[in-house]
PDB file of C-alpha atoms and ligand atoms in Angstrom:
ATOM      1  CA  MET Q  17       0.013   0.176  -0.214  1.00  0.00           C
ATOM      2  CA  SER Q  18       2.463   2.544  -1.063  1.00  0.00           C
ATOM      3  CA  LEU Q  19       2.281   6.033  -2.396  1.00  0.00           C
ATOM      4  CA  ILE Q  20       4.542   8.474  -4.371  1.00  0.00           C
ATOM      5  CA  VAL Q  21       3.590  12.100  -4.311  1.00  0.00           C
ATOM      6  CA  VAL Q  22       5.642  14.338  -6.600  1.00  0.00           C
ATOM      7  CA  GLY Q  23       4.976  18.120  -6.610  1.00  0.00           C
ATOM      8  CA  THR Q  24       5.924  21.629  -5.032  1.00  0.00           C
ATOM      9  CA  MET Q  25       6.841  22.422  -1.798  1.00  0.00           C
ATOM     10  CA  ALA Q  26       6.678  26.015  -1.435  1.00  0.00           C
ATOM     11  CA  PHE Q  27       5.857  29.358   0.184  1.00  0.00           C
ATOM     12  CA  ASP Q  28       2.813  31.216  -0.754  1.00  0.00           C
ATOM     13  CA  ALA Q  29       1.376  34.772  -0.373  1.00  0.00           C
ATOM     14  CA  ILE Q  30      -2.144  34.956  -0.936  1.00  0.00           C
ATOM     15  CA  GLU Q  31      -4.737  37.575  -1.050  1.00  0.00           C
ATOM     16  CA  THR Q  32      -8.340  37.366  -0.739  1.00  0.00           C
ATOM     17  CA  PRO Q  33     -11.120  40.023  -0.463  1.00  0.00           C
ATOM     18  CA  PHE Q  34     -11.337  39.228   3.271  1.00  0.00           C
ATOM     19  CA  GLY Q  35      -7.490  38.939   4.523  1.00  0.00           C
ATOM     20  CA  LYS Q  36      -4.124  38.516   3.211  1.00  0.00           C
ATOM     21  CA  SER Q  37      -1.279  36.200   4.222  1.00  0.00           C
ATOM     22  CA  ASP Q  38       2.058  37.249   4.010  1.00  0.00           C
ATOM     23  CA  ARG Q  39       4.246  33.850   3.477  1.00  0.00           C
ATOM     24  CA  VAL Q  40       2.460  30.656   4.400  1.00  0.00           C
ATOM     25  CA  ILE Q  41       3.613  27.297   3.684  1.00  0.00           C
ATOM     26  CA  GLY Q  42       2.172  25.578   0.430  1.00  0.00           C
ATOM     27  CA  GLY Q  43       3.196  23.771  -2.499  1.00  0.00           C
ATOM     28  CA  SER Q  44       1.346  20.583  -4.238  1.00  0.00           C
ATOM     29  CA  ALA Q  45       2.656  18.123  -2.781  1.00  0.00           C
ATOM     30  CA  THR Q  46       2.721  19.717   0.889  1.00  0.00           C
ATOM     31  CA  TYR Q  47      -1.165  19.658   0.517  1.00  0.00           C
ATOM     32  CA  VAL Q  48      -1.476  16.307  -1.333  1.00  0.00           C
ATOM     33  CA  ALA Q  49       0.994  14.724   1.395  1.00  0.00           C
ATOM     34  CA  TYR Q  50      -1.081  16.261   4.489  1.00  0.00           C
ATOM     35  CA  ALA Q  51      -4.529  14.840   2.836  1.00  0.00           C
ATOM     36  CA  ALA Q  52      -3.405  11.647   1.643  1.00  0.00           C
ATOM     37  CA  ALA Q  53      -1.759  10.676   5.041  1.00  0.00           C
ATOM     38  CA  ASN Q  54      -4.712  10.319   6.634  1.00  0.00           C
ATOM     39  CA  PHE Q  55      -5.498   7.386   4.682  1.00  0.00           C
ATOM     40  CA  VAL Q  56      -2.124   5.845   3.685  1.00  0.00           C
ATOM     41  CA  GLN Q  57       1.141   5.607   5.067  1.00  0.00           C
ATOM     42  CA  PRO Q  58       4.073   5.929   4.138  1.00  0.00           C
ATOM     43  CA  VAL Q  59       3.639   8.564   1.672  1.00  0.00           C
ATOM     44  CA  GLN Q  60       6.867   8.890  -0.339  1.00  0.00           C
ATOM     45  CA  GLN Q  61       7.315  12.480  -1.096  1.00  0.00           C
ATOM     46  CA  VAL Q  62       9.441  13.618  -4.067  1.00  0.00           C
ATOM     47  CA  SER Q  63      10.191  17.485  -4.134  1.00  0.00           C
ATOM     48  CA  ILE Q  64      12.767  20.103  -3.719  1.00  0.00           C
ATOM     49  CA  VAL Q  65      13.050  22.823  -1.203  1.00  0.00           C
ATOM     50  CA  GLY Q  66      15.485  25.911  -0.700  1.00  0.00           C
ATOM     51  CA  ASN Q  67      17.433  26.848   2.709  1.00  0.00           C
ATOM     52  CA  ASP Q  68      14.370  28.461   3.827  1.00  0.00           C
ATOM     53  CA  PHE Q  69      11.643  25.611   4.218  1.00  0.00           C
ATOM     54  CA  PRO Q  70      11.004  25.172   7.868  1.00  0.00           C
ATOM     55  CA  GLN Q  71      12.698  22.399   9.427  1.00  0.00           C
ATOM     56  CA  GLU Q  72       9.429  21.978  11.628  1.00  0.00           C
ATOM     57  CA  GLU Q  73       7.245  21.570   8.585  1.00  0.00           C
ATOM     58  CA  MET Q  74       9.382  18.538   7.700  1.00  0.00           C
ATOM     59  CA  ALA Q  75       9.295  17.317  11.094  1.00  0.00           C
ATOM     60  CA  GLU Q  76       5.510  17.534  11.074  1.00  0.00           C
ATOM     61  CA  LEU Q  77       5.190  15.945   7.737  1.00  0.00           C
ATOM     62  CA  SER Q  78       7.237  12.835   8.683  1.00  0.00           C
ATOM     63  CA  ARG Q  79       5.592  12.491  12.012  1.00  0.00           C
ATOM     64  CA  ARG Q  80       2.347  12.030   9.793  1.00  0.00           C
ATOM     65  CA  GLY Q  81       3.866   9.057   8.237  1.00  0.00           C
ATOM     66  CA  VAL Q  82       5.360  11.235   4.870  1.00  0.00           C
ATOM     67  CA  GLU Q  83       9.030  10.018   3.618  1.00  0.00           C
ATOM     68  CA  LEU Q  84      11.355  12.710   2.733  1.00  0.00           C
ATOM     69  CA  ASP Q  85      14.185  10.487   1.336  1.00  0.00           C
ATOM     70  CA  GLY Q  86      13.144  11.909  -2.222  1.00  0.00           C
ATOM     71  CA  VAL Q  87      13.030  15.834  -1.256  1.00  0.00           C
ATOM     72  CA  GLU Q  88      16.216  17.593  -2.103  1.00  0.00           C
ATOM     73  CA  VAL Q  89      17.342  20.232   0.130  1.00  0.00           C
ATOM     74  CA  VAL Q  90      19.230  22.974  -1.788  1.00  0.00           C
ATOM     75  CA  PRO Q  91      21.530  24.815   0.407  1.00  0.00           C
ATOM     76  CA  ASP Q  92      21.972  28.399  -1.193  1.00  0.00           C
ATOM     77  CA  LYS Q  93      18.464  28.990  -3.097  1.00  0.00           C
ATOM     78  CA  PRO Q  94      15.056  29.628  -1.770  1.00  0.00           C
ATOM     79  CA  SER Q  95      12.139  27.479  -2.278  1.00  0.00           C
ATOM     80  CA  PHE Q  96       9.577  27.897  -4.666  1.00  0.00           C
ATOM     81  CA  PHE Q  97       7.323  31.182  -4.323  1.00  0.00           C
ATOM     82  CA  TRP Q  98       3.920  31.642  -5.512  1.00  0.00           C
ATOM     83  CA  SER Q  99       1.469  34.282  -4.868  1.00  0.00           C
ATOM     84  CA  GLY Q 100      -2.193  34.573  -6.140  1.00  0.00           C
ATOM     85  CA  ARG Q 101      -5.107  36.772  -5.779  1.00  0.00           C
ATOM     86  CA  TYR Q 102      -8.540  35.377  -5.456  1.00  0.00           C
ATOM     87  CA  HIS Q 103     -11.642  37.197  -7.030  1.00  0.00           C
ATOM     88  CA  MET Q 104     -14.638  37.882  -4.888  1.00  0.00           C
ATOM     89  CA  ASP Q 105     -16.233  34.625  -5.820  1.00  0.00           C
ATOM     90  CA  MET Q 106     -13.107  32.902  -4.099  1.00  0.00           C
ATOM     91  CA  ASN Q 107     -13.565  30.353  -6.937  1.00  0.00           C
ATOM     92  CA  THR Q 108     -11.506  32.447  -9.637  1.00  0.00           C
ATOM     93  CA  ARG Q 109      -7.911  33.816  -9.032  1.00  0.00           C
ATOM     94  CA  ASP Q 110      -5.035  35.431 -10.794  1.00  0.00           C
ATOM     95  CA  THR Q 111      -1.523  34.371 -10.097  1.00  0.00           C
ATOM     96  CA  LEU Q 112       0.641  37.519  -9.723  1.00  0.00           C
ATOM     97  CA  VAL Q 113       3.875  36.035  -8.973  1.00  0.00           C
ATOM     98  CA  THR Q 114       5.728  32.380  -9.862  1.00  0.00           C
ATOM     99  CA  ASP Q 115       9.380  32.235  -8.590  1.00  0.00           C
ATOM    100  CA  LEU Q 116      10.218  28.871  -9.598  1.00  0.00           C
ATOM    101  CA  ASN Q 117      13.950  29.225  -7.431  1.00  0.00           C
ATOM    102  CA  VAL Q 118      15.114  25.785  -6.917  1.00  0.00           C
ATOM    103  CA  LEU Q 119      12.621  24.304  -9.198  1.00  0.00           C
ATOM    104  CA  ALA Q 120      14.381  25.882 -11.956  1.00  0.00           C
ATOM    105  CA  ASP Q 121      17.128  23.365 -11.786  1.00  0.00           C
ATOM    106  CA  PHE Q 122      15.339  20.336 -10.223  1.00  0.00           C
ATOM    107  CA  ASP Q 123      16.379  16.923 -11.578  1.00  0.00           C
ATOM    108  CA  PRO Q 124      13.942  14.532  -9.469  1.00  0.00           C
ATOM    109  CA  GLN Q 125      15.538  11.387  -8.412  1.00  0.00           C
ATOM    110  CA  ILE Q 126      13.409   8.529  -7.205  1.00  0.00           C
ATOM    111  CA  PRO Q 127      15.279   6.929  -4.135  1.00  0.00           C
ATOM    112  CA  GLU Q 128      15.624   2.851  -4.641  1.00  0.00           C
ATOM    113  CA  SER Q 129      13.214   2.719  -1.552  1.00  0.00           C
ATOM    114  CA  TYR Q 130      10.316   3.898  -3.325  1.00  0.00           C
ATOM    115  CA  GLN Q 131      10.664   1.514  -6.133  1.00  0.00           C
ATOM    116  CA  GLY Q 132       7.833  -0.948  -6.548  1.00  0.00           C
ATOM    117  CA  ALA Q 133       4.914   1.765  -5.381  1.00  0.00           C
ATOM    118  CA  GLU Q 134       1.582   0.976  -6.204  1.00  0.00           C
ATOM    119  CA  PHE Q 135       0.298   4.460  -6.672  1.00  0.00           C
ATOM    120  CA  LEU Q 136       1.701   7.588  -8.155  1.00  0.00           C
ATOM    121  CA  MET Q 137       0.153  11.102  -7.666  1.00  0.00           C
ATOM    122  CA  LEU Q 138       1.606  13.579 -10.123  1.00  0.00           C
ATOM    123  CA  GLY Q 139       1.040  16.749  -8.208  1.00  0.00           C
ATOM    124  CA  ASN Q 140       0.991  20.262 -10.091  1.00  0.00           C
ATOM    125  CA  LEU Q 141       4.413  20.577 -11.464  1.00  0.00           C
ATOM    126  CA  MET Q 142       6.753  20.835 -14.525  1.00  0.00           C
ATOM    127  CA  PRO Q 143       5.479  18.395 -16.767  1.00  0.00           C
ATOM    128  CA  SER Q 144       8.714  17.318 -18.163  1.00  0.00           C
ATOM    129  CA  LEU Q 145       9.496  16.551 -14.490  1.00  0.00           C
ATOM    130  CA  GLN Q 146       6.175  14.664 -14.199  1.00  0.00           C
ATOM    131  CA  LYS Q 147       7.440  12.579 -17.031  1.00  0.00           C
ATOM    132  CA  LYS Q 148      10.872  11.798 -15.648  1.00  0.00           C
ATOM    133  CA  VAL Q 149       9.554  10.465 -12.919  1.00  0.00           C
ATOM    134  CA  ILE Q 150       7.580   8.169 -14.559  1.00  0.00           C
ATOM    135  CA  GLU Q 151      10.067   6.865 -16.431  1.00  0.00           C
ATOM    136  CA  GLN Q 152      12.491   6.422 -13.488  1.00  0.00           C
ATOM    137  CA  LEU Q 153       9.783   3.967 -11.966  1.00  0.00           C
ATOM    138  CA  LYS Q 154      10.966   0.259 -12.846  1.00  0.00           C
ATOM    139  CA  GLU Q 155       7.711  -1.074 -12.302  1.00  0.00           C
ATOM    140  CA  ARG Q 156       4.337   0.929 -13.621  1.00  0.00           C
ATOM    141  CA  PRO Q 157       2.524   1.895 -10.440  1.00  0.00           C
ATOM    142  CA  ARG Q 158      -1.313   0.273 -10.906  1.00  0.00           C
ATOM    143  CA  LEU Q 159      -2.627   3.893 -11.249  1.00  0.00           C
ATOM    144  CA  ILE Q 160      -1.149   7.363 -12.076  1.00  0.00           C
ATOM    145  CA  VAL Q 161      -2.740  10.282 -11.245  1.00  0.00           C
ATOM    146  CA  MET Q 162      -2.038  13.598 -12.714  1.00  0.00           C
ATOM    147  CA  ASP Q 163      -2.750  17.355 -11.809  1.00  0.00           C
ATOM    148  CA  THR Q 164      -1.498  20.418 -13.572  1.00  0.00           C
ATOM    149  CA  MET Q 165      -2.434  24.035 -13.868  1.00  0.00           C
ATOM    150  CA  ASN Q 166      -3.059  26.869 -16.354  1.00  0.00           C
ATOM    151  CA  PHE Q 167       0.414  27.951 -16.210  1.00  0.00           C
ATOM    152  CA  TRP Q 168       2.022  25.013 -17.594  1.00  0.00           C
ATOM    153  CA  MET Q 169      -0.377  25.054 -20.521  1.00  0.00           C
ATOM    154  CA  GLU Q 170       0.681  28.396 -21.558  1.00  0.00           C
ATOM    155  CA  ILE Q 171       4.276  27.592 -21.186  1.00  0.00           C
ATOM    156  CA  ALA Q 172       4.848  23.815 -21.692  1.00  0.00           C
ATOM    157  CA  LEU Q 173       1.607  22.505 -23.681  1.00  0.00           C
ATOM    158  CA  ASP Q 174       3.494  19.844 -25.923  1.00  0.00           C
ATOM    159  CA  ASP Q 175       5.155  18.370 -22.852  1.00  0.00           C
ATOM    160  CA  LEU Q 176       2.024  18.296 -21.035  1.00  0.00           C
ATOM    161  CA  LYS Q 177       0.347  16.632 -23.905  1.00  0.00           C
ATOM    162  CA  GLU Q 178       2.741  13.864 -23.618  1.00  0.00           C
ATOM    163  CA  VAL Q 179       2.296  13.157 -20.109  1.00  0.00           C
ATOM    164  CA  LEU Q 180      -1.243  12.954 -20.635  1.00  0.00           C
ATOM    165  CA  THR Q 181      -0.590  10.003 -23.050  1.00  0.00           C
ATOM    166  CA  MET Q 182       1.430   8.309 -19.965  1.00  0.00           C
ATOM    167  CA  VAL Q 183      -1.418   8.929 -16.850  1.00  0.00           C
ATOM    168  CA  ASP Q 184      -4.809   6.964 -16.064  1.00  0.00           C
ATOM    169  CA  VAL Q 185      -6.401   9.726 -14.380  1.00  0.00           C
ATOM    170  CA  LEU Q 186      -6.170  13.515 -15.014  1.00  0.00           C
ATOM    171  CA  LEU Q 187      -7.402  16.519 -12.528  1.00  0.00           C
ATOM    172  CA  VAL Q 188      -8.235  19.742 -13.817  1.00  0.00           C
ATOM    173  CA  ASN Q 189     -10.591  22.706 -12.916  1.00  0.00           C
ATOM    174  CA  ASP Q 190     -13.327  23.677 -15.386  1.00  0.00           C
ATOM    175  CA  SER Q 191     -11.470  26.846 -16.704  1.00  0.00           C
ATOM    176  CA  GLU Q 192      -8.313  24.476 -17.383  1.00  0.00           C
ATOM    177  CA  ALA Q 193     -10.494  21.933 -19.181  1.00  0.00           C
ATOM    178  CA  ARG Q 194     -11.668  24.562 -21.467  1.00  0.00           C
ATOM    179  CA  GLN Q 195      -8.178  26.198 -21.931  1.00  0.00           C
ATOM    180  CA  LEU Q 196      -6.756  22.668 -22.729  1.00  0.00           C
ATOM    181  CA  THR Q 197      -9.493  21.844 -25.214  1.00  0.00           C
ATOM    182  CA  ASN Q 198     -11.030  25.112 -26.484  1.00  0.00           C
ATOM    183  CA  GLU Q 199     -14.526  23.847 -25.583  1.00  0.00           C
ATOM    184  CA  PHE Q 200     -16.611  25.594 -23.434  1.00  0.00           C
ATOM    185  CA  SER Q 201     -19.046  22.705 -22.705  1.00  0.00           C
ATOM    186  CA  LEU Q 202     -17.592  20.764 -19.926  1.00  0.00           C
ATOM    187  CA  VAL Q 203     -18.978  17.357 -21.478  1.00  0.00           C
ATOM    188  CA  LYS Q 204     -17.380  18.099 -25.075  1.00  0.00           C
ATOM    189  CA  ALA Q 205     -14.301  18.900 -23.317  1.00  0.00           C
ATOM    190  CA  ALA Q 206     -13.966  15.734 -21.341  1.00  0.00           C
ATOM    191  CA  LYS Q 207     -14.456  13.877 -24.442  1.00  0.00           C
ATOM    192  CA  LYS Q 208     -11.378  15.326 -25.944  1.00  0.00           C
ATOM    193  CA  ILE Q 209      -9.375  15.063 -22.872  1.00  0.00           C
ATOM    194  CA  LEU Q 210     -10.275  11.276 -22.715  1.00  0.00           C
ATOM    195  CA  LYS Q 211      -8.877  10.986 -26.328  1.00  0.00           C
ATOM    196  CA  MET Q 212      -5.653  12.451 -25.063  1.00  0.00           C
ATOM    197  CA  GLY Q 213      -4.775   9.447 -22.679  1.00  0.00           C
ATOM    198  CA  PRO Q 214      -6.427   9.437 -19.280  1.00  0.00           C
ATOM    199  CA  LYS Q 215      -9.169   6.864 -18.978  1.00  0.00           C
ATOM    200  CA  TYR Q 216     -10.741   9.074 -16.141  1.00  0.00           C
ATOM    201  CA  LEU Q 217     -10.895  12.831 -15.751  1.00  0.00           C
ATOM    202  CA  ILE Q 218     -11.965  14.787 -12.944  1.00  0.00           C
ATOM    203  CA  ILE Q 219     -13.047  18.243 -13.386  1.00  0.00           C
ATOM    204  CA  LYS Q 220     -13.351  20.299 -10.289  1.00  0.00           C
ATOM    205  CA  LYS Q 221     -15.650  23.311 -10.105  1.00  0.00           C
ATOM    206  CA  GLY Q 222     -14.649  24.652  -6.819  1.00  0.00           C
ATOM    207  CA  GLU Q 223     -17.555  25.468  -4.624  1.00  0.00           C
ATOM    208  CA  HIS Q 224     -19.672  23.746  -7.034  1.00  0.00           C
ATOM    209  CA  GLY Q 225     -18.346  20.216  -6.612  1.00  0.00           C
ATOM    210  CA  ALA Q 226     -16.540  17.988  -9.005  1.00  0.00           C
ATOM    211  CA  LEU Q 227     -17.353  15.809 -11.999  1.00  0.00           C
ATOM    212  CA  LEU Q 228     -16.044  12.210 -12.851  1.00  0.00           C
ATOM    213  CA  PHE Q 229     -15.752  11.323 -16.339  1.00  0.00           C
ATOM    214  CA  HIS Q 230     -15.061   7.904 -17.883  1.00  0.00           C
ATOM    215  CA  GLY Q 231     -16.189   6.575 -21.121  1.00  0.00           C
ATOM    216  CA  ASP Q 232     -19.978   7.529 -21.325  1.00  0.00           C
ATOM    217  CA  ASN Q 233     -20.361   7.845 -17.511  1.00  0.00           C
ATOM    218  CA  VAL Q 234     -20.262  11.066 -15.699  1.00  0.00           C
ATOM    219  CA  PHE Q 235     -20.513  10.952 -11.809  1.00  0.00           C
ATOM    220  CA  PHE Q 236     -21.028  14.221  -9.617  1.00  0.00           C
ATOM    221  CA  ALA Q 237     -19.575  15.343  -6.109  1.00  0.00           C
ATOM    222  CA  PRO Q 238     -21.116  18.280  -4.591  1.00  0.00           C
ATOM    223  CA  ALA Q 239     -18.801  20.585  -2.243  1.00  0.00           C
ATOM    224  CA  LEU Q 240     -20.162  21.072   1.091  1.00  0.00           C
ATOM    225  CA  PRO Q 241     -21.566  24.461   1.406  1.00  0.00           C
ATOM    226  CA  LEU Q 242     -19.656  26.351   4.073  1.00  0.00           C
ATOM    227  CA  GLU Q 243     -20.247  29.530   5.968  1.00  0.00           C
ATOM    228  CA  ASP Q 244     -16.924  30.791   5.578  1.00  0.00           C
ATOM    229  CA  VAL Q 245     -14.300  30.195   2.966  1.00  0.00           C
ATOM    230  CA  PHE Q 246     -11.018  31.887   4.131  1.00  0.00           C
ATOM    231  CA  ASP Q 247      -8.224  30.205   1.405  1.00  0.00           C
ATOM    232  CA  PRO Q 248      -9.166  28.149  -1.383  1.00  0.00           C
ATOM    233  CA  THR Q 249      -5.263  27.941  -2.004  1.00  0.00           C
ATOM    234  CA  GLY Q 250      -4.556  23.999  -1.879  1.00  0.00           C
ATOM    235  CA  ALA Q 251      -7.883  23.042  -2.083  1.00  0.00           C
ATOM    236  CA  GLY Q 252      -7.384  21.284  -5.452  1.00  0.00           C
ATOM    237  CA  ASP Q 253      -4.274  19.399  -4.241  1.00  0.00           C
ATOM    238  CA  THR Q 254      -6.010  18.469  -0.985  1.00  0.00           C
ATOM    239  CA  PHE Q 255      -8.743  16.913  -3.231  1.00  0.00           C
ATOM    240  CA  ALA Q 256      -6.014  15.134  -5.033  1.00  0.00           C
ATOM    241  CA  GLY Q 257      -4.698  13.717  -1.751  1.00  0.00           C
ATOM    242  CA  GLY Q 258      -8.041  12.671  -0.500  1.00  0.00           C
ATOM    243  CA  PHE Q 259      -8.817  11.113  -3.783  1.00  0.00           C
ATOM    244  CA  ILE Q 260      -5.702   9.141  -3.986  1.00  0.00           C
ATOM    245  CA  GLY Q 261      -5.447   8.579  -0.440  1.00  0.00           C
ATOM    246  CA  HIS Q 262      -8.771   6.618  -0.453  1.00  0.00           C
ATOM    247  CA  ILE Q 263      -7.898   4.724  -3.363  1.00  0.00           C
ATOM    248  CA  ALA Q 264      -4.618   3.807  -2.070  1.00  0.00           C
ATOM    249  CA  ARG Q 265      -6.125   2.757   1.395  1.00  0.00           C
ATOM    250  CA  THR Q 266      -8.709   0.734  -0.503  1.00  0.00           C
ATOM    251  CA  LYS Q 267      -6.443  -0.618  -3.190  1.00  0.00           C
ATOM    252  CA  ASP Q 268      -9.422  -0.512  -5.563  1.00  0.00           C
ATOM    253  CA  ILE Q 269      -9.087   1.371  -8.906  1.00  0.00           C
ATOM    254  CA  SER Q 270     -12.804   0.480 -10.302  1.00  0.00           C
ATOM    255  CA  TYR Q 271     -14.800   3.385 -11.639  1.00  0.00           C
ATOM    256  CA  GLU Q 272     -17.409   2.620  -8.785  1.00  0.00           C
ATOM    257  CA  ASN Q 273     -14.555   3.043  -5.971  1.00  0.00           C
ATOM    258  CA  MET Q 274     -13.381   6.316  -7.592  1.00  0.00           C
ATOM    259  CA  LYS Q 275     -17.075   7.672  -7.158  1.00  0.00           C
ATOM    260  CA  THR Q 276     -16.215   7.293  -3.305  1.00  0.00           C
ATOM    261  CA  ALA Q 277     -12.971   8.714  -3.765  1.00  0.00           C
ATOM    262  CA  ILE Q 278     -14.239  11.858  -5.131  1.00  0.00           C
ATOM    263  CA  ILE Q 279     -16.349  12.393  -2.368  1.00  0.00           C
ATOM    264  CA  VAL Q 280     -13.570  11.801   0.151  1.00  0.00           C
ATOM    265  CA  GLY Q 281     -11.585  14.530  -2.017  1.00  0.00           C
ATOM    266  CA  SER Q 282     -14.362  16.900  -1.593  1.00  0.00           C
ATOM    267  CA  ALA Q 283     -14.546  16.243   2.109  1.00  0.00           C
ATOM    268  CA  MET Q 284     -10.699  17.009   2.663  1.00  0.00           C
ATOM    269  CA  ALA Q 285     -10.715  20.025   0.254  1.00  0.00           C
ATOM    270  CA  SER Q 286     -13.828  21.441   2.661  1.00  0.00           C
ATOM    271  CA  PHE Q 287     -11.333  21.419   5.647  1.00  0.00           C
ATOM    272  CA  CYS Q 288      -8.691  22.927   3.638  1.00  0.00           C
ATOM    273  CA  VAL Q 289     -10.237  26.051   2.730  1.00  0.00           C
ATOM    274  CA  GLU Q 290     -11.263  26.836   6.477  1.00  0.00           C
ATOM    275  CA  LYS Q 291      -7.837  28.430   7.270  1.00  0.00           C
ATOM    276  CA  PHE Q 292      -4.878  29.871   5.649  1.00  0.00           C
ATOM    277  CA  GLY Q 293      -2.450  27.461   4.425  1.00  0.00           C
ATOM    278  CA  PRO Q 294      -2.460  23.700   5.507  1.00  0.00           C
ATOM    279  CA  GLU Q 295      -3.204  24.809   8.908  1.00  0.00           C
ATOM    280  CA  ARG Q 296      -6.705  23.352   9.330  1.00  0.00           C
ATOM    281  CA  LEU Q 297      -5.343  19.834   7.657  1.00  0.00           C
ATOM    282  CA  LYS Q 298      -2.934  19.672  10.559  1.00  0.00           C
ATOM    283  CA  GLU Q 299      -5.744  20.288  13.188  1.00  0.00           C
ATOM    284  CA  ILE Q 300      -8.107  17.439  11.946  1.00  0.00           C
ATOM    285  CA  THR Q 301      -8.438  13.898  13.263  1.00  0.00           C
ATOM    286  CA  ARG Q 302      -9.922  10.792  11.503  1.00  0.00           C
ATOM    287  CA  ALA Q 303     -13.339  11.421  13.771  1.00  0.00           C
ATOM    288  CA  ASP Q 304     -13.482  14.839  12.207  1.00  0.00           C
ATOM    289  CA  ILE Q 305     -13.239  13.632   8.614  1.00  0.00           C
ATOM    290  CA  ASP Q 306     -15.569  10.713   9.180  1.00  0.00           C
ATOM    291  CA  ARG Q 307     -17.832  13.339  10.433  1.00  0.00           C
ATOM    292  CA  ARG Q 308     -17.738  15.210   7.228  1.00  0.00           C
ATOM    293  CA  LEU Q 309     -18.251  12.299   5.295  1.00  0.00           C
ATOM    294  CA  GLN Q 310     -21.524  11.489   6.774  1.00  0.00           C
ATOM    295  CA  GLN Q 311     -22.473  15.402   6.108  1.00  0.00           C
ATOM    296  CA  PHE Q 312     -21.590  14.815   2.555  1.00  0.00           C
ATOM    297  CA  GLN Q 313     -24.155  11.491   2.513  1.00  0.00           C
ATOM    298  CA  GLU Q 314     -26.789  13.704   4.239  1.00  0.00           C
ATOM    299  CA  LEU Q 315     -26.168  16.282   1.530  1.00  0.00           C
ATOM    300  CA  VAL Q 316     -26.581  13.849  -1.488  1.00  0.00           C
ATOM    301  CA  ASN Q 317     -29.258  11.397   0.146  1.00  0.00           C
ATOM    302  CA  PHE Q 318     -32.700  11.680  -1.169  1.00  0.00           C
ATOM    303  CA  ASP Q 319     -35.733   9.177  -1.972  1.00  0.00           C
ATOM    304  CA  ILE Q 320     -37.484   9.351  -5.194  1.00  0.00           C
ATOM    305  CA  GLU Q 321     -40.311   7.225  -6.663  1.00  0.00           C
ATOM    306  CA  LEU Q 322     -40.183   6.751 -10.232  1.00  0.00           C
ATOM    307  CA  VAL Q 323     -43.534   5.725 -11.589  1.00  0.00           C
TER     308      VAL Q 323
HETATM  309  P1  AMP Y   9      -4.427  24.603  -5.820  1.00  0.00           P
HETATM  310  O1  AMP Y   9      -5.093  25.897  -4.965  1.00  0.00           O
HETATM  311  O2  AMP Y   9      -4.842  23.467  -5.109  1.00  0.00           O
HETATM  312  O3  AMP Y   9      -4.248  24.707  -7.211  1.00  0.00           O
HETATM  313  O4  AMP Y   9      -2.726  24.684  -5.383  1.00  0.00           O
HETATM  314  C1  AMP Y   9      -2.155  25.670  -5.135  1.00  0.00           C
HETATM  315  C2  AMP Y   9      -0.800  25.318  -4.462  1.00  0.00           C
HETATM  316  O5  AMP Y   9       0.060  25.183  -5.689  1.00  0.00           O
HETATM  317  C3  AMP Y   9      -0.146  26.419  -4.181  1.00  0.00           C
HETATM  318  O6  AMP Y   9       0.445  26.101  -2.666  1.00  0.00           O
HETATM  319  C4  AMP Y   9       0.959  26.709  -4.897  1.00  0.00           C
HETATM  320  O7  AMP Y   9       2.289  26.880  -4.022  1.00  0.00           O
HETATM  321  C5  AMP Y   9       1.070  25.723  -6.174  1.00  0.00           C
HETATM  322  N1  AMP Y   9       1.740  26.205  -7.293  1.00  0.00           N
HETATM  323  C6  AMP Y   9       1.119  27.460  -7.704  1.00  0.00           C
HETATM  324  N2  AMP Y   9       1.733  27.603  -9.159  1.00  0.00           N
HETATM  325  C7  AMP Y   9       2.045  26.319  -9.266  1.00  0.00           C
HETATM  326  C8  AMP Y   9       2.662  26.035 -10.594  1.00  0.00           C
HETATM  327  N3  AMP Y   9       2.842  26.457 -11.529  1.00  0.00           N
HETATM  328  N4  AMP Y   9       3.234  24.499 -10.413  1.00  0.00           N
HETATM  329  C9  AMP Y   9       3.712  24.073  -9.231  1.00  0.00           C
HETATM  330  N5  AMP Y   9       2.903  24.382  -8.069  1.00  0.00           N
HETATM  331  C10 AMP Y   9       2.005  25.479  -7.924  1.00  0.00           C
END
């Protein structure tokens, strides 16, 4: 039951209409790891940080069963830095700064101890590096899930399309699905993406839930209506961590189980947005997660008599 997680470990500066944070811990792999470690251990992390990434954060991750042998520490450079500003709806944002820093010359090396992993979560990262990781694995994992972002569609589309041919599941948000296909209809966009390589596609729609496409099938998971959303940063990665965490725990890669996995992903994402950075993810217990899953069940459970 092993899971490799690849992605960024970073500092973020976030602005929302309701507040501002200067420098909080972020990064796609950080959020994925915090979420997934609730379901599966070890989480075998592959990433890179600079001399400024806090030791306490590393210690907290390893306390939760995240192995850090695949995380390179560069002594003389700062960590990846991203800054974004959310719009009034908190569903859309503008990237203000992307400073690659250590990421610019990252050459991921998979430790020998990670070989044989059953599941691979390619968190948001340069597509060429996502590909490098897949190529280093001596045995193909049972399921490869990939996340990406508009930024890479703009500067590395060809590489991204190549990685798409190598993965099983793609996770994108609605605007990214539209950007990748030039289709406004998400159903048409999904059809096109499913021809690019992945057999499964998850389209996240922020506070409007997520869609899972496979062949001609489509399944919908709602997002939990929350009174306060402080910071949506990392919600997508946390969703991914919950999704792959559930799959890795159950070892079941069927479409039916993926339906449950996107509910688990939505539940985890609903925690993430309640505080800045990954703070809320560090507070919650297994009991909190179970209670929230119960809320999801109540949210969508209804009887109907068809005549
Ligand atoms: P999400 O809100 O789930 O899309 O993820 C936000 C996280 O992704 C932040 O913590 C950032 O540090 C990280 N991030 C932002 N831009 C990139 C990028 N181009 N590549 C990798 N990670 C990124």
